[in-house]
């Protein structure tokens, strides 16, 4: 005699999903369930799985129902038997995570090796150092950037280099999303009111959005060279003696401000901000309406030899390492 049974139905239609997707542990994929309905945290190796609860296919897992004969309803997440990888003479299993050296964390996925760099400081301090050099530090895995000429550092760098002379990109884990915020771009104008932009996904939808702020490096109508002290060639920071109101299209800021500006040099150096923040300014228009704008607030500037066109989109290109560095 053959045993008869009723197969459990794990999927229900129409779909009933929670308002917000669940929070998954770090490294666990957020996937659509097997019913093609709701977002769910993928099951990991050794955990039970069904037609609704799917295994983490990003990690090369599948649902093995062989232990649930003859029903084949509840399985166990197992590793797909795939092609291994060979890197630098060492063979790795499919799905195996490894570190070929201290600089990279790699995973073998069906014959292909994917690596994530552990050394994130891969860009030189372009602002404050005219001659950057990447060197190996004793007792440290990742190389560090230094200035090749220490005398130029004293002449052209700010007093406190450690206080974010070069604002790099920022990444962090938040709500199963890698939060990424790029640095603010240089001001679009060297004098007068311009625009600075950046890209960020620090929002509830984890969507990359473009943010803008107003910036004013220095006033166009003021001859700052007249304020340079006798015997000096540069004035790093200029500040007007009286407070002023910001004006945009006839709309005036509700409060007066006395902002700092970057100065000028009479030699080949240029003055750029190395420490700033973003403030929000409220404007009032003649028709009675109001609006707010983000504005760059300069805290300190310094004069350096690394002068460039603010609209040069290739100025901040990072240096990428080739595949040979991973293997060696």
Short mmCIF file of C-alpha atoms in Angstrom, two decimals:
data_model
loop_
_atom_site.label_atom_id
_atom_site.label_comp_id
_atom_site.label_asym_id
_atom_site.label_seq_id
_atom_site.Cartn_x
_atom_site.Cartn_y
_atom_site.Cartn_z
CA UNK A 1 0.00 0.00 0.00
CA UNK A 2 1.12 3.53 -0.75
CA UNK A 3 0.76 6.14 1.96
CA UNK A 4 -1.37 9.09 0.89
CA UNK A 5 -0.71 12.59 2.20
CA UNK A 6 -1.67 16.18 1.55
CA UNK A 7 1.23 18.38 0.53
CA UNK A 8 1.58 21.53 2.62
CA UNK A 9 1.00 24.75 0.72
CA UNK A 10 3.54 27.35 1.90
CA UNK A 11 2.54 30.07 -0.57
CA UNK A 12 -0.65 32.08 -0.23
CA UNK A 13 -2.11 34.42 -2.81
CA UNK A 14 -2.87 37.27 -2.96
CA UNK A 15 0.39 38.26 -1.27
CA UNK A 16 0.29 39.79 2.20
CA UNK A 17 3.59 41.48 2.97
CA UNK A 18 4.65 43.68 5.89
CA UNK A 19 4.94 47.42 5.24
CA UNK A 20 8.72 47.43 5.58
CA UNK A 21 11.16 44.61 4.67
CA UNK A 22 12.94 42.76 7.49
CA UNK A 23 16.43 43.66 8.70
CA UNK A 24 18.91 40.97 7.77
CA UNK A 25 22.17 40.24 9.52
CA UNK A 26 25.35 41.57 7.91
CA UNK A 27 26.26 39.38 4.95
CA UNK A 28 22.76 37.84 4.62
CA UNK A 29 20.98 38.62 1.35
CA UNK A 30 17.57 40.30 1.25
CA UNK A 31 15.73 38.41 -1.52
CA UNK A 32 12.22 37.89 -2.87
CA UNK A 33 10.65 34.75 -1.38
CA UNK A 34 9.92 31.63 -3.42
CA UNK A 35 6.27 32.71 -3.78
CA UNK A 36 7.48 35.77 -5.67
CA UNK A 37 5.65 37.92 -3.12
CA UNK A 38 7.60 39.51 -0.29
CA UNK A 39 11.15 40.46 0.62
CA UNK A 40 12.75 38.07 3.10
CA UNK A 41 16.13 37.23 4.59
CA UNK A 42 17.63 34.32 2.64
CA UNK A 43 18.21 31.05 4.51
CA UNK A 44 21.84 30.17 5.16
CA UNK A 45 23.82 26.93 4.97
CA UNK A 46 22.35 24.21 7.25
CA UNK A 47 19.06 26.05 7.81
CA UNK A 48 15.70 24.59 6.75
CA UNK A 49 14.09 25.77 3.55
CA UNK A 50 10.78 25.38 1.71
CA UNK A 51 9.26 26.55 -1.54
CA UNK A 52 8.64 29.90 0.22
CA UNK A 53 11.82 30.19 2.31
CA UNK A 54 14.60 30.23 -0.29
CA UNK A 55 18.30 29.71 0.24
CA UNK A 56 20.90 32.43 -0.30
CA UNK A 57 21.78 31.94 -3.98
CA UNK A 58 24.33 34.77 -3.71
CA UNK A 59 26.37 32.39 -1.56
CA UNK A 60 25.91 29.48 -3.96
CA UNK A 61 23.28 27.68 -1.81
CA UNK A 62 20.31 25.59 -2.89
CA UNK A 63 17.50 23.76 -1.09
CA UNK A 64 18.29 20.03 -0.78
CA UNK A 65 15.00 18.09 -0.37
CA UNK A 66 16.60 14.62 -0.54
CA UNK A 67 16.26 14.07 3.23
CA UNK A 68 12.48 14.60 3.19
CA UNK A 69 11.35 11.63 1.08
CA UNK A 70 8.75 11.11 -0.18
CA UNK A 71 7.14 14.44 0.74
CA UNK A 72 9.96 16.71 -0.49
CA UNK A 73 8.51 19.70 1.38
CA UNK A 74 11.20 20.77 3.84
CA UNK A 75 14.83 20.79 2.78
CA UNK A 76 18.19 21.96 4.05
CA UNK A 77 20.28 24.73 2.48
CA UNK A 78 23.41 23.16 1.00
CA UNK A 79 26.35 24.34 -1.07
CA UNK A 80 26.12 23.90 -4.81
CA UNK A 81 28.89 21.60 -5.99
CA UNK A 82 30.58 23.82 -8.51
CA UNK A 83 33.97 24.50 -10.04
CA UNK A 84 36.70 25.51 -7.62
CA UNK A 85 39.25 28.25 -8.14
CA UNK A 86 43.02 28.41 -8.41
CA UNK A 87 44.77 31.61 -7.35
CA UNK A 88 48.52 32.00 -6.98
CA UNK A 89 48.99 28.21 -7.10
CA UNK A 90 46.44 27.51 -4.32
CA UNK A 91 43.15 25.69 -5.02
CA UNK A 92 39.97 26.85 -3.24
CA UNK A 93 36.55 25.17 -3.04
CA UNK A 94 33.44 26.69 -4.55
CA UNK A 95 31.92 29.12 -2.05
CA UNK A 96 35.08 29.26 0.09
CA UNK A 97 36.12 32.66 1.51
CA UNK A 98 39.84 33.30 1.91
CA UNK A 99 42.50 36.00 2.17
CA UNK A 100 45.38 35.59 -0.30
CA UNK A 101 47.15 38.38 1.57
CA UNK A 102 46.30 41.00 4.18
CA UNK A 103 45.08 43.46 1.55
CA UNK A 104 42.16 41.49 0.10
CA UNK A 105 39.24 39.33 1.23
CA UNK A 106 38.20 36.98 -1.58
CA UNK A 107 35.48 34.41 -2.36
CA UNK A 108 35.51 31.58 -4.89
CA UNK A 109 32.24 31.45 -6.85
CA UNK A 110 32.00 28.71 -9.47
CA UNK A 111 35.48 29.19 -10.88
CA UNK A 112 35.64 32.96 -10.52
CA UNK A 113 37.42 34.84 -7.74
CA UNK A 114 35.82 38.01 -6.39
CA UNK A 115 37.87 40.18 -4.02
CA UNK A 116 37.11 43.15 -1.78
CA UNK A 117 40.05 45.42 -0.87
CA UNK A 118 40.79 45.74 2.84
CA UNK A 119 42.92 48.87 2.34
CA UNK A 120 40.41 51.65 1.64
CA UNK A 121 42.80 54.61 1.80
CA UNK A 122 43.73 54.24 -1.87
CA UNK A 123 43.72 57.90 -2.87
CA UNK A 124 46.53 60.38 -2.18
CA UNK A 125 45.86 63.58 -0.21
CA UNK A 126 45.55 65.61 -3.39
CA UNK A 127 44.67 68.89 -1.69
CA UNK A 128 47.42 69.47 0.82
CA UNK A 129 50.31 67.55 -0.74
CA UNK A 130 51.80 68.52 -4.11
CA UNK A 131 54.11 65.46 -4.21
CA UNK A 132 52.33 62.44 -2.65
CA UNK A 133 54.16 59.10 -2.30
CA UNK A 134 52.78 55.69 -1.31
CA UNK A 135 55.17 53.82 1.04
CA UNK A 136 55.19 50.64 3.12
CA UNK A 137 55.02 51.29 6.87
CA UNK A 138 56.68 48.94 9.37
CA UNK A 139 54.17 46.67 11.10
CA UNK A 140 51.26 47.74 8.86
CA UNK A 141 49.72 45.88 5.93
CA UNK A 142 48.36 48.83 3.98
CA UNK A 143 50.66 51.42 2.46
CA UNK A 144 50.38 54.99 3.69
CA UNK A 145 50.51 58.24 1.73
CA UNK A 146 53.22 60.72 2.65
CA UNK A 147 54.59 63.90 1.09
CA UNK A 148 57.85 63.33 -0.76
CA UNK A 149 59.24 66.75 0.24
CA UNK A 150 58.83 67.56 3.93
CA UNK A 151 59.89 71.18 3.38
CA UNK A 152 56.95 71.72 1.05
CA UNK A 153 54.62 70.31 3.70
CA UNK A 154 55.66 73.03 6.15
CA UNK A 155 55.23 75.74 3.55
CA UNK A 156 51.98 74.67 1.95
CA UNK A 157 50.02 72.48 4.35
CA UNK A 158 47.57 73.66 7.03
CA UNK A 159 48.55 73.63 10.67
CA UNK A 160 46.32 70.66 11.48
CA UNK A 161 46.61 68.20 8.60
CA UNK A 162 44.76 65.50 10.54
CA UNK A 163 41.52 67.53 10.58
CA UNK A 164 40.15 66.25 7.29
CA UNK A 165 42.36 68.04 4.80
CA UNK A 166 40.95 65.68 2.22
CA UNK A 167 37.38 64.59 2.88
CA UNK A 168 37.16 61.07 1.46
CA UNK A 169 34.12 58.97 0.73
CA UNK A 170 32.14 57.55 3.59
CA UNK A 171 30.62 54.06 3.77
CA UNK A 172 28.69 52.32 6.55
CA UNK A 173 26.12 49.57 7.10
CA UNK A 174 22.59 50.80 7.82
CA UNK A 175 19.27 48.92 7.49
CA UNK A 176 20.77 46.26 5.21
CA UNK A 177 22.14 48.99 2.96
CA UNK A 178 25.73 50.05 2.39
CA UNK A 179 25.44 53.79 3.00
CA UNK A 180 27.70 55.64 0.57
CA UNK A 181 28.29 59.40 0.54
CA UNK A 182 30.78 60.97 -1.86
CA UNK A 183 32.82 64.07 -0.99
CA UNK A 184 31.46 67.47 -2.03
CA UNK A 185 32.67 68.55 -5.44
CA UNK A 186 34.75 71.75 -5.79
CA UNK A 187 32.71 74.95 -6.07
CA UNK A 188 31.63 75.59 -9.66
CA UNK A 189 32.94 79.19 -9.48
CA UNK A 190 36.21 80.58 -8.16
CA UNK A 191 34.40 83.76 -7.05
CA UNK A 192 30.78 84.63 -6.43
CA UNK A 193 27.91 82.26 -5.78
CA UNK A 194 28.36 78.75 -7.23
CA UNK A 195 27.12 75.19 -6.75
CA UNK A 196 28.77 72.19 -5.10
CA UNK A 197 27.28 68.68 -5.42
CA UNK A 198 27.66 65.18 -3.99
CA UNK A 199 26.02 61.74 -4.32
CA UNK A 200 24.51 59.94 -1.32
CA UNK A 201 22.11 57.05 -0.62
CA UNK A 202 21.70 57.93 3.08
CA UNK A 203 17.90 57.78 2.90
CA UNK A 204 15.08 55.36 3.72
CA UNK A 205 14.95 53.98 0.15
CA UNK A 206 18.77 53.50 -0.08
CA UNK A 207 18.60 55.32 -3.44
CA UNK A 208 21.58 57.25 -4.83
CA UNK A 209 20.47 60.88 -4.98
CA UNK A 210 22.27 64.05 -5.99
CA UNK A 211 22.57 66.70 -3.27
CA UNK A 212 23.46 70.35 -3.89
CA UNK A 213 24.67 73.24 -1.78
CA UNK A 214 25.56 76.83 -2.56
CA UNK A 215 29.17 77.92 -2.20
CA UNK A 216 31.05 81.20 -2.35
CA UNK A 217 34.82 80.82 -2.39
CA UNK A 218 35.49 84.59 -2.43
CA UNK A 219 33.63 87.76 -3.44
CA UNK A 220 34.23 88.87 -7.03
CA UNK A 221 33.90 92.59 -6.27
CA UNK A 222 36.64 92.72 -3.59
CA UNK A 223 40.36 93.05 -4.42
CA UNK A 224 41.72 90.75 -1.71
CA UNK A 225 45.34 91.43 -2.73
CA UNK A 226 45.05 94.83 -1.03
CA UNK A 227 44.59 93.03 2.30
CA UNK A 228 47.81 91.00 2.03
CA UNK A 229 50.30 92.11 4.70
CA UNK A 230 53.54 93.78 3.55
CA UNK A 231 56.28 91.23 2.85
CA UNK A 232 53.74 88.39 2.44
CA UNK A 233 52.63 86.73 -0.79
CA UNK A 234 49.38 85.13 0.41
CA UNK A 235 46.28 85.77 2.48
CA UNK A 236 44.76 82.39 3.36
CA UNK A 237 41.45 83.62 4.80
CA UNK A 238 39.51 86.81 4.09
CA UNK A 239 36.57 87.99 6.16
CA UNK A 240 34.53 91.14 5.62
CA UNK A 241 34.34 93.59 8.49
CA UNK A 242 30.54 93.84 8.44
CA UNK A 243 27.89 91.05 8.34
CA UNK A 244 25.86 90.62 5.16
CA UNK A 245 22.71 88.89 3.89
CA UNK A 246 22.75 86.15 1.26
CA UNK A 247 20.65 86.98 -1.82
CA UNK A 248 19.20 84.52 -4.35
CA UNK A 249 16.94 85.74 -7.18
CA UNK A 250 15.75 88.72 -5.14
CA UNK A 251 15.12 86.62 -2.02
CA UNK A 252 17.15 87.66 1.05
CA UNK A 253 18.33 85.54 3.97
CA UNK A 254 16.29 86.20 7.13
CA UNK A 255 19.48 86.54 9.21
CA UNK A 256 22.75 88.35 8.46
CA UNK A 257 26.00 86.36 8.26
CA UNK A 258 29.72 87.14 8.37
CA UNK A 259 31.23 84.25 6.41
CA UNK A 260 34.89 83.46 5.86
CA UNK A 261 36.29 83.36 2.33
CA UNK A 262 39.43 81.84 0.89
CA UNK A 263 42.09 84.42 0.08
CA UNK A 264 44.50 84.81 -2.82
CA UNK A 265 48.26 84.64 -3.52
CA UNK A 266 50.50 86.76 -5.68
CA UNK A 267 52.71 83.77 -6.61
CA UNK A 268 51.72 80.44 -8.23
CA UNK A 269 49.84 79.13 -5.21
CA UNK A 270 46.06 78.99 -4.88
CA UNK A 271 43.92 79.12 -1.72
CA UNK A 272 41.32 76.40 -1.16
CA UNK A 273 39.15 75.36 1.81
CA UNK A 274 40.39 72.40 3.85
CA UNK A 275 37.83 72.58 6.66
CA UNK A 276 34.17 73.38 6.08
CA UNK A 277 30.63 72.38 7.00
CA UNK A 278 27.13 72.74 5.57
CA UNK A 279 24.59 75.12 7.10
CA UNK A 280 20.94 75.69 6.20
CA UNK A 281 19.89 79.28 5.47
CA UNK A 282 16.29 80.47 5.42
CA UNK A 283 15.35 82.97 2.67
CA UNK A 284 12.36 85.34 2.42
CA UNK A 285 11.09 86.57 -0.93
CA UNK A 286 9.31 89.88 -1.75
CA UNK A 287 6.01 88.06 -2.30
CA UNK A 288 6.13 86.71 1.27
CA UNK A 289 7.14 83.13 0.45
CA UNK A 290 10.06 81.42 2.20
CA UNK A 291 12.48 78.60 1.34
CA UNK A 292 15.69 77.05 2.69
CA UNK A 293 19.02 76.35 0.95
CA UNK A 294 22.10 74.47 2.08
CA UNK A 295 25.23 76.63 1.96
CA UNK A 296 28.91 75.74 2.37
CA UNK A 297 30.35 77.43 5.46
CA UNK A 298 34.14 77.78 5.25
CA UNK A 299 35.99 77.38 8.55
CA UNK A 300 39.59 77.49 7.31
CA UNK A 301 41.57 77.72 4.05
CA UNK A 302 45.21 77.27 3.15
CA UNK A 303 47.37 78.13 0.18
CA UNK A 304 49.02 75.29 -1.74
CA UNK A 305 50.68 74.39 -5.03
CA UNK A 306 47.99 71.94 -6.19
CA UNK A 307 45.94 74.35 -8.29
CA UNK A 308 43.37 72.97 -10.69
CA UNK A 309 40.29 73.90 -12.62
CA UNK A 310 37.21 73.47 -10.36
CA UNK A 311 35.33 71.92 -13.29
CA UNK A 312 38.04 69.33 -14.06
CA UNK A 313 36.07 66.10 -13.60
CA UNK A 314 39.24 63.98 -13.87
CA UNK A 315 41.09 65.71 -11.01
CA UNK A 316 40.03 63.26 -8.31
CA UNK A 317 40.32 59.97 -10.19
CA UNK A 318 41.33 57.21 -7.75
CA UNK A 319 44.20 54.81 -8.44
CA UNK A 320 43.06 51.27 -9.15
CA UNK A 321 45.23 48.19 -8.62
CA UNK A 322 45.44 45.48 -11.21
CA UNK A 323 44.77 41.78 -10.75
CA UNK A 324 48.47 40.92 -10.32
CA UNK A 325 48.55 42.66 -6.93
CA UNK A 326 45.84 40.34 -5.60
CA UNK A 327 47.84 37.26 -6.57
CA UNK A 328 51.22 38.44 -5.29
#
